[in-house]
Short mmCIF file of C-alpha atoms in Angstrom, two decimals:
data_model
loop_
_atom_site.label_atom_id
_atom_site.label_comp_id
_atom_site.label_asym_id
_atom_site.label_seq_id
_atom_site.Cartn_x
_atom_site.Cartn_y
_atom_site.Cartn_z
CA MET A 1 85.32 102.81 70.49
CA THR A 2 88.39 104.87 71.24
CA SER A 3 91.71 104.22 69.56
CA ASP A 4 92.92 102.97 72.89
CA ASP A 5 90.21 100.31 72.94
CA THR A 6 91.10 99.30 69.41
CA ARG A 7 94.76 98.96 70.27
CA ARG A 8 94.02 96.78 73.28
CA GLU A 9 91.63 94.65 71.27
CA ARG A 10 94.39 93.83 68.83
CA SER A 11 96.91 92.99 71.52
CA THR A 12 94.56 90.83 73.59
CA PRO A 13 92.67 88.28 71.52
CA PRO A 14 89.07 87.96 72.71
CA ALA A 15 88.90 85.01 75.08
CA ALA A 16 86.30 82.31 74.80
CA ALA A 17 84.17 82.04 77.93
CA ALA A 18 85.32 78.43 78.24
CA ASP A 19 88.93 79.54 78.85
CA ILE A 20 87.99 81.63 81.86
CA PRO A 21 88.14 79.91 85.26
CA ALA A 22 84.65 79.21 86.59
CA ARG A 23 85.30 81.17 89.77
CA TYR A 24 84.88 84.37 87.74
CA SER A 25 81.53 83.33 86.23
CA ARG A 26 79.48 86.05 87.94
CA GLN A 27 81.81 88.70 86.62
CA VAL A 28 81.88 87.22 83.14
CA LEU A 29 78.08 87.27 83.12
CA PHE A 30 78.16 90.99 83.77
CA GLU A 31 77.52 92.65 80.42
CA GLY A 32 80.13 95.35 80.84
CA LEU A 33 82.96 92.84 81.21
CA GLY A 34 82.21 89.48 79.63
CA ALA A 35 84.88 86.85 78.95
CA GLU A 36 87.03 89.29 77.03
CA GLY A 37 87.04 91.84 79.86
CA GLN A 38 87.86 89.12 82.35
CA ALA A 39 90.74 87.92 80.16
CA ARG A 40 92.15 91.43 80.29
CA LEU A 41 91.88 91.50 84.07
CA ILE A 42 93.74 88.21 84.26
CA ALA A 43 96.52 89.66 82.10
CA ALA A 44 96.62 92.93 84.08
CA ARG A 45 99.16 94.17 86.62
CA ALA A 46 98.16 96.51 89.43
CA VAL A 47 100.21 97.93 92.27
CA LEU A 48 98.70 99.05 95.58
CA VAL A 49 100.60 101.66 97.52
CA GLY A 50 99.70 101.07 101.14
CA CYS A 51 97.96 98.18 102.78
CA GLY A 52 96.03 99.76 105.60
CA ALA A 53 92.35 100.50 105.59
CA LEU A 54 91.92 101.31 101.90
CA GLY A 55 94.57 98.83 100.79
CA THR A 56 93.15 95.76 102.52
CA VAL A 57 89.77 96.34 100.90
CA GLN A 58 91.30 97.02 97.49
CA ALA A 59 93.61 94.01 97.67
CA SER A 60 90.77 91.73 98.63
CA LEU A 61 88.44 92.96 95.88
CA LEU A 62 91.07 92.91 93.13
CA ALA A 63 92.49 89.51 94.06
CA ARG A 64 88.98 88.09 94.07
CA ALA A 65 88.22 89.80 90.76
CA GLY A 66 91.18 87.98 89.24
CA VAL A 67 93.55 90.86 88.50
CA GLY A 68 96.46 88.65 87.47
CA THR A 69 99.36 90.38 89.19
CA LEU A 70 99.08 92.41 92.37
CA ARG A 71 101.96 94.06 94.16
CA ILE A 72 101.15 95.36 97.62
CA ILE A 73 103.60 97.80 99.14
CA ASP A 74 103.47 98.72 102.81
CA ARG A 75 106.04 99.91 105.32
CA ASP A 76 104.12 99.20 108.51
CA PHE A 77 103.17 96.26 110.72
CA VAL A 78 99.78 95.12 112.03
CA GLU A 79 98.56 96.69 115.28
CA GLU A 80 95.45 96.11 117.33
CA SER A 81 93.87 99.46 116.44
CA ASN A 82 94.00 98.45 112.75
CA LEU A 83 91.54 95.58 113.14
CA GLN A 84 88.46 97.84 113.30
CA ARG A 85 88.74 98.58 109.57
CA GLN A 86 91.69 96.77 107.96
CA ILE A 87 89.72 93.76 106.88
CA LEU A 88 92.49 91.37 105.88
CA PHE A 89 94.12 91.24 109.30
CA ASP A 90 93.34 89.37 112.51
CA GLU A 91 94.47 89.10 116.13
CA GLN A 92 97.13 86.52 115.33
CA ASP A 93 98.79 88.97 112.91
CA VAL A 94 98.96 91.49 115.78
CA ARG A 95 100.49 88.90 118.13
CA ASP A 96 103.01 87.91 115.45
CA VAL A 97 103.87 91.57 114.75
CA LEU A 98 103.61 90.81 111.05
CA PRO A 99 104.36 93.42 108.43
CA LYS A 100 101.09 94.31 106.71
CA ALA A 101 102.42 93.42 103.26
CA VAL A 102 103.39 89.95 104.49
CA ALA A 103 100.09 89.31 106.28
CA ALA A 104 98.13 90.53 103.25
CA GLU A 105 100.08 88.34 100.83
CA ARG A 106 99.38 85.25 102.98
CA LYS A 107 95.68 85.95 103.23
CA LEU A 108 95.28 86.65 99.55
CA ARG A 109 97.11 83.48 98.51
CA ALA A 110 94.39 81.56 100.35
CA VAL A 111 91.70 83.72 98.73
CA ASN A 112 92.79 83.24 95.14
CA SER A 113 95.72 81.02 94.19
CA LEU A 114 95.32 81.97 90.52
CA VAL A 115 96.64 85.48 91.00
CA GLN A 116 100.25 86.46 91.63
CA VAL A 117 100.34 88.42 94.86
CA GLU A 118 103.57 89.98 96.00
CA GLY A 119 103.77 91.76 99.32
CA VAL A 120 106.66 94.20 99.54
CA VAL A 121 107.74 95.60 102.92
CA ASP A 122 109.16 98.94 101.90
CA ASP A 123 108.65 102.68 102.05
CA LEU A 124 107.61 104.57 98.93
CA ASN A 125 109.83 107.61 98.55
CA PRO A 126 111.61 109.35 95.69
CA SER A 127 114.54 106.95 95.81
CA THR A 128 112.44 103.76 95.89
CA ILE A 129 109.50 104.71 93.68
CA GLY A 130 111.04 103.69 90.35
CA ARG A 131 111.95 100.22 91.49
CA LEU A 132 108.63 99.73 93.32
CA LEU A 133 106.19 100.98 90.66
CA ASP A 134 107.84 100.24 87.30
CA GLY A 135 106.02 97.88 84.99
CA PHE A 136 102.42 98.16 86.21
CA ASP A 137 99.27 99.07 84.29
CA LEU A 138 97.65 100.89 87.18
CA ILE A 139 98.53 102.38 90.56
CA LEU A 140 96.00 102.35 93.38
CA ASP A 141 96.35 104.90 96.13
CA ALA A 142 95.98 103.41 99.58
CA THR A 143 98.49 105.66 101.31
CA ASP A 144 97.92 107.57 104.51
CA ASN A 145 99.55 110.90 103.75
CA PHE A 146 99.57 113.77 101.27
CA ASP A 147 103.21 113.63 100.23
CA ALA A 148 102.98 110.02 99.07
CA ARG A 149 99.99 110.96 96.92
CA PHE A 150 101.78 113.86 95.24
CA LEU A 151 104.75 111.57 94.71
CA ILE A 152 102.53 108.93 93.06
CA ASN A 153 100.95 111.68 90.98
CA ASP A 154 104.35 112.88 89.72
CA TYR A 155 105.42 109.36 88.86
CA ALA A 156 102.13 108.45 87.18
CA VAL A 157 101.94 111.61 85.08
CA LYS A 158 105.58 111.41 84.05
CA ASN A 159 105.26 107.75 83.02
CA GLY A 160 101.72 107.90 81.64
CA VAL A 161 100.31 105.35 84.10
CA PRO A 162 96.71 105.79 85.30
CA TRP A 163 96.17 105.96 89.05
CA VAL A 164 93.16 106.25 91.32
CA TYR A 165 93.26 108.70 94.19
CA GLY A 166 91.18 107.85 97.24
CA ALA A 167 91.27 109.10 100.81
CA CYS A 168 89.08 109.32 103.87
CA VAL A 169 88.97 110.63 107.39
CA GLY A 170 86.16 110.52 109.92
CA SER A 171 82.99 109.78 107.98
CA TYR A 172 84.12 111.62 104.84
CA GLY A 173 85.95 110.39 101.79
CA LEU A 174 86.55 111.10 98.14
CA THR A 175 88.02 109.49 95.07
CA PHE A 176 88.75 110.22 91.43
CA PRO A 177 90.86 108.63 88.74
CA VAL A 178 93.82 110.40 87.16
CA LEU A 179 94.30 109.51 83.49
CA PRO A 180 97.55 111.22 82.50
CA GLY A 181 97.20 113.39 79.42
CA GLU A 182 93.40 113.12 79.55
CA THR A 183 92.06 114.25 82.90
CA ALA A 184 93.15 116.68 85.60
CA CYS A 185 95.99 115.38 87.75
CA LEU A 186 96.01 115.59 91.53
CA ARG A 187 97.86 118.91 91.46
CA CYS A 188 95.34 120.43 89.04
CA VAL A 189 92.65 119.66 91.62
CA PHE A 190 94.49 120.33 94.87
CA GLU A 191 97.47 122.62 94.74
CA SER A 192 99.24 121.59 97.89
CA ALA A 193 99.04 119.55 101.04
CA PRO A 194 98.03 121.01 104.38
CA PRO A 195 101.02 121.61 106.63
CA ALA A 196 101.74 118.69 108.96
CA GLY A 197 99.57 118.73 112.03
CA LEU A 198 96.91 121.03 110.58
CA SER A 199 94.90 118.43 108.77
CA PRO A 200 92.73 115.93 110.59
CA SER A 201 94.11 112.43 110.21
CA CYS A 202 92.63 109.03 110.99
CA ASP A 203 94.53 109.06 114.25
CA THR A 204 93.33 112.44 115.44
CA ALA A 205 89.81 112.55 113.99
CA GLY A 206 89.20 108.81 113.78
CA VAL A 207 87.70 107.00 110.84
CA LEU A 208 84.70 104.75 110.36
CA GLY A 209 85.14 101.38 108.68
CA PRO A 210 82.24 101.84 106.26
CA ILE A 211 83.62 105.00 104.61
CA VAL A 212 86.91 103.22 104.00
CA GLY A 213 85.06 100.29 102.45
CA ILE A 214 83.05 102.60 100.23
CA ILE A 215 85.98 104.66 98.97
CA ALA A 216 88.18 101.61 98.39
CA SER A 217 85.32 99.89 96.56
CA LEU A 218 84.77 102.92 94.34
CA GLN A 219 88.48 102.98 93.58
CA CYS A 220 88.34 99.31 92.64
CA ALA A 221 85.36 99.88 90.36
CA GLU A 222 87.44 102.41 88.41
CA ALA A 223 90.45 100.07 88.55
CA ILE A 224 88.46 97.23 87.00
CA LYS A 225 87.21 99.50 84.21
CA ILE A 226 90.70 100.79 83.48
CA LEU A 227 92.34 97.34 83.59
CA ALA A 228 89.61 95.75 81.50
CA GLY A 229 90.04 98.49 78.89
CA ARG A 230 86.52 99.86 79.43
CA ARG A 231 87.68 103.44 79.32
CA GLN A 232 84.36 104.89 78.29
CA ALA A 233 82.82 103.61 81.51
CA ILE A 234 85.36 105.39 83.72
CA THR A 235 83.78 107.89 86.14
CA ARG A 236 85.70 111.03 85.25
CA LYS A 237 84.37 112.89 88.25
CA MET A 238 85.08 113.35 91.91
CA GLN A 239 82.92 111.09 94.04
CA VAL A 240 82.54 112.70 97.44
CA ILE A 241 80.73 110.96 100.29
CA ASP A 242 79.95 111.69 103.92
CA ILE A 243 78.24 108.71 105.50
CA TRP A 244 77.45 110.51 108.76
CA GLU A 245 75.70 113.39 107.07
CA GLY A 246 74.25 111.05 104.47
CA ARG A 247 75.60 113.02 101.50
CA GLN A 248 76.92 111.73 98.20
CA ASP A 249 78.04 114.08 95.45
CA LEU A 250 79.43 113.68 91.98
CA ILE A 251 81.48 116.75 91.19
CA ASP A 252 83.10 117.59 87.87
CA LEU A 253 86.86 117.47 87.77
CA PRO A 254 88.39 120.78 86.77
CA PRO A 255 89.91 120.90 83.31
CA ARG A 256 93.64 120.18 83.13
CA ASP A 257 95.51 123.28 84.22
CA PRO A 258 98.17 124.33 81.69
CA GLN A 259 100.01 126.01 84.58
CA CYS A 260 99.96 122.85 86.71
CA PRO A 261 103.58 122.24 87.75
CA CYS A 262 103.16 118.51 87.24
CA CYS A 263 100.98 117.76 84.21
CA GLY A 264 101.15 121.24 82.65
CA ARG A 265 104.81 122.20 82.99
CA GLY A 266 106.37 118.80 83.59
CA VAL A 267 108.17 119.83 86.78
CA TYR A 268 108.07 116.82 89.06
CA GLU A 269 108.86 118.46 92.38
CA TYR A 270 107.98 115.45 94.52
CA LEU A 271 109.97 112.98 92.42
CA GLN A 272 112.93 115.33 92.59
CA GLY A 273 112.78 115.26 96.38
CA ALA A 274 115.25 112.36 96.29
CA ALA A 275 117.63 114.26 98.50
CA GLY A 276 114.84 115.03 100.95
CA SER A 277 114.31 114.15 104.53
CA ASP A 278 115.53 110.87 105.96
CA SER A 279 112.82 110.94 108.58
CA VAL A 280 109.08 111.34 108.34
CA ARG A 281 106.47 111.75 111.00
CA LEU A 282 103.87 109.04 110.53
CA CYS A 283 100.36 110.28 109.88
CA GLY A 284 98.88 111.15 113.26
CA ARG A 285 100.72 108.39 115.08
CA ASP A 286 103.00 109.10 117.96
CA SER A 287 105.93 107.93 115.86
CA VAL A 288 108.60 108.90 113.38
CA GLN A 289 109.98 106.77 110.58
CA ILE A 290 113.71 106.82 109.94
CA ASN A 291 114.83 105.81 106.47
CA ARG A 292 118.21 104.48 105.66
CA ARG A 293 119.34 105.59 102.23
CA ASP A 294 122.68 103.79 102.01
CA GLY A 295 120.99 100.48 101.24
CA ALA A 296 122.85 98.70 104.03
CA LYS A 297 121.08 95.60 105.36
CA LEU A 298 120.80 95.01 109.08
CA ASP A 299 121.38 91.70 110.77
CA LEU A 300 118.32 91.71 113.02
CA ALA A 301 119.57 88.81 115.17
CA GLU A 302 122.79 90.70 115.84
CA VAL A 303 120.91 93.88 116.77
CA ALA A 304 118.69 91.78 119.05
CA ARG A 305 121.74 90.36 120.83
CA ARG A 306 123.20 93.81 121.26
CA LEU A 307 119.96 95.28 122.65
CA GLY A 308 119.14 92.25 124.80
CA PRO A 309 120.62 93.59 128.05
CA LEU A 310 119.05 97.04 127.53
CA ALA A 311 115.54 96.35 126.41
CA LYS A 312 112.68 93.96 126.01
CA VAL A 313 113.35 92.65 122.51
CA GLU A 314 111.17 90.60 120.17
CA VAL A 315 112.34 89.53 116.76
CA ASN A 316 110.77 87.69 113.84
CA ARG A 317 111.85 87.10 110.25
CA PHE A 318 110.83 90.56 109.16
CA LEU A 319 111.45 92.94 112.00
CA LEU A 320 112.72 93.56 115.45
CA ARG A 321 110.86 95.32 118.19
CA ALA A 322 112.56 96.78 121.24
CA ASP A 323 110.92 98.61 124.13
CA ILE A 324 113.42 101.00 125.65
CA ASP A 325 112.23 103.45 128.32
CA ALA A 326 109.10 105.07 126.93
CA TYR A 327 110.06 104.34 123.33
CA ARG A 328 109.24 101.46 121.05
CA LEU A 329 111.71 100.86 118.23
CA THR A 330 110.51 98.73 115.34
CA VAL A 331 113.38 97.99 113.00
CA PHE A 332 113.13 96.35 109.57
CA ALA A 333 115.88 94.35 107.89
CA ASP A 334 116.43 97.12 105.31
CA GLY A 335 117.49 99.43 108.12
CA ARG A 336 114.27 101.40 108.19
CA ALA A 337 112.86 101.99 111.65
CA ILE A 338 109.66 103.28 113.18
CA ILE A 339 110.35 105.03 116.46
CA GLY A 340 107.24 105.10 118.64
CA GLY A 341 106.74 107.38 121.61
CA THR A 342 107.85 110.60 119.96
CA THR A 343 106.85 112.90 117.12
CA ASP A 344 110.15 114.75 117.28
CA ALA A 345 112.37 113.75 114.34
CA SER A 346 115.58 114.72 116.11
CA VAL A 347 114.73 112.58 119.16
CA ALA A 348 113.93 109.69 116.80
CA ARG A 349 117.17 110.13 114.89
CA SER A 350 119.22 110.18 118.05
CA LEU A 351 117.50 107.03 119.38
CA TYR A 352 118.23 105.37 116.06
CA ALA A 353 121.86 106.37 116.15
CA ARG A 354 122.25 105.26 119.75
CA TYR A 355 120.58 101.85 119.54
CA ILE A 356 120.61 100.75 115.91
CA GLY A 357 123.65 102.45 114.47
CA THR A 358 124.46 105.25 112.10
CA MET B 1 73.06 136.45 102.17
CA GLN B 2 71.86 132.86 102.32
CA ILE B 3 73.64 130.28 100.22
CA LEU B 4 73.44 126.49 100.16
CA LEU B 5 76.84 125.25 101.32
CA ASN B 6 77.51 121.50 101.08
CA GLY B 7 73.78 120.90 101.25
CA GLY B 8 73.04 123.09 104.27
CA GLY B 9 71.98 126.72 104.69
CA PHE B 10 74.86 129.14 105.27
CA ASP B 11 74.88 132.85 106.00
CA ALA B 12 77.63 134.27 103.78
CA PRO B 13 78.75 137.92 103.66
CA GLU B 14 76.90 139.93 100.97
CA SER B 15 78.32 139.21 97.47
CA ALA B 16 81.27 137.38 99.00
CA THR B 17 83.93 136.02 96.69
CA ILE B 18 84.91 132.35 96.88
CA LEU B 19 88.12 133.45 98.60
CA LEU B 20 86.18 135.28 101.31
CA LEU B 21 83.86 132.33 101.79
CA LEU B 22 86.81 129.98 102.20
CA GLU B 23 88.36 132.37 104.70
CA SER B 24 85.15 132.55 106.68
CA VAL B 25 84.99 128.77 107.00
CA GLY B 26 88.73 128.52 107.72
CA LEU B 27 89.80 126.54 104.63
CA ALA B 28 92.91 127.24 102.58
CA PRO B 29 92.21 127.70 98.84
CA ALA B 30 95.06 125.41 97.82
CA ARG B 31 93.49 122.46 99.64
CA VAL B 32 89.95 122.52 98.34
CA ALA B 33 88.04 122.28 95.09
CA VAL B 34 84.93 124.47 94.78
CA GLU B 35 81.84 123.94 92.69
CA VAL B 36 79.23 126.69 92.29
CA ASN B 37 75.85 125.82 90.80
CA GLY B 38 77.23 122.68 89.22
CA ARG B 39 80.34 124.29 87.73
CA ILE B 40 83.82 123.64 89.08
CA VAL B 41 85.51 126.99 89.63
CA PRO B 42 89.08 127.43 88.35
CA ARG B 43 91.38 128.50 91.15
CA ASP B 44 92.27 131.81 89.49
CA GLU B 45 88.61 132.89 89.76
CA TYR B 46 88.43 132.47 93.54
CA HIS B 47 89.25 136.13 94.17
CA ARG B 48 86.85 137.56 91.60
CA LEU B 49 83.85 135.24 91.45
CA HIS B 50 81.10 136.76 93.58
CA LEU B 51 78.41 134.61 95.08
CA HIS B 52 74.71 135.35 94.87
CA GLU B 53 71.74 134.66 97.11
CA GLN B 54 70.75 130.95 96.98
CA ASP B 55 73.88 129.86 95.11
CA ARG B 56 74.62 126.18 95.58
CA VAL B 57 78.24 125.81 96.69
CA GLU B 58 80.11 122.57 97.23
CA ILE B 59 83.50 122.65 98.88
CA VAL B 60 85.48 119.46 98.40
CA ARG B 61 88.15 119.08 101.07
CA PHE B 62 91.45 117.38 100.30
CA VAL B 63 92.08 114.67 102.87
CA GLY B 64 95.04 112.37 103.28
CA GLY B 65 93.86 109.49 105.44
CA GLY B 66 93.51 105.98 104.25
#
């Protein structure tokens, strides 16, 4: 037993099986967890960054497993092409143009009313990360881009919070846990992200539902071990799978690199990017996201009235959608917008300025 | 020189370094992890570790989808 296990044992009194809700009986029967492990899951807090393909699987598994508090952060809304693999969503969510975090929260409430699920419609970036991730025991990676992963890595290492990297494209995927101070961090393993446009993404190379399910499930297995305090059971390796080629490999993580900017030298370059770009091209989609950093809230009804004569406008409680010429503007109440129909940030910025405001 | 690359046969240049192998398959060193015969290779060895006939090489590609 590690000192960490001992510490947790003291802080969480072993639960009697009788105190555990019956719905978790099959998990409690599992030798590795038992009533005491389940009690820890119930007391645990996990945050999922992203609620797309990986995130919907993770959210479903962890809510069902009884992880007591789940925050699900996503900046996007449900679209038809998501339904092939994003297992929490349905056609009605597409028709309602629901933000993914909102749709996921609703579904999960019906799945397990004993867990606290909080969907947050927001964008993870250096200025929001502190407020979005503070106070959780574990961070699960369900993002769709490299920068967000390096940002999570910086935050997790700096604050000593474990996180589980997972990603896939096509039929290929990989995952490994990052235990700050113990195992290699993301930047020890991969030095940098491919330049935009050079790496295949789900939207250019496609992705198969089963690889997403596998990688997300493997991430959840590690999450359950970490949250239940079963640190000796953690797979401290890279799990690499290609379901088309039928290959599965367990590959050692490199040792921690003393020269690693993040976990070796403590230089958190991605966290420090607070003054960075206000626009970001969305992974492989024909769209650009515009962030608003002044914190000003938009009155969506007012914007809808203003755009009414110019565009086909739909509005719900969470967002406004306007089709103008060949562009589709999706605007959230926090001022953030996704400009569809272009990958050019300057075009997107000028559309935003013209129709939404500066 | 024949090596086993990600489970399949691969004709690599004679006594190629990891760096040369990565170049020949068009992958940037910063975006992969490389294992040779079951050992993960530190990045600073990529330019000096020479491969041998029948070496088993695994290249793990960094991907960002999800």
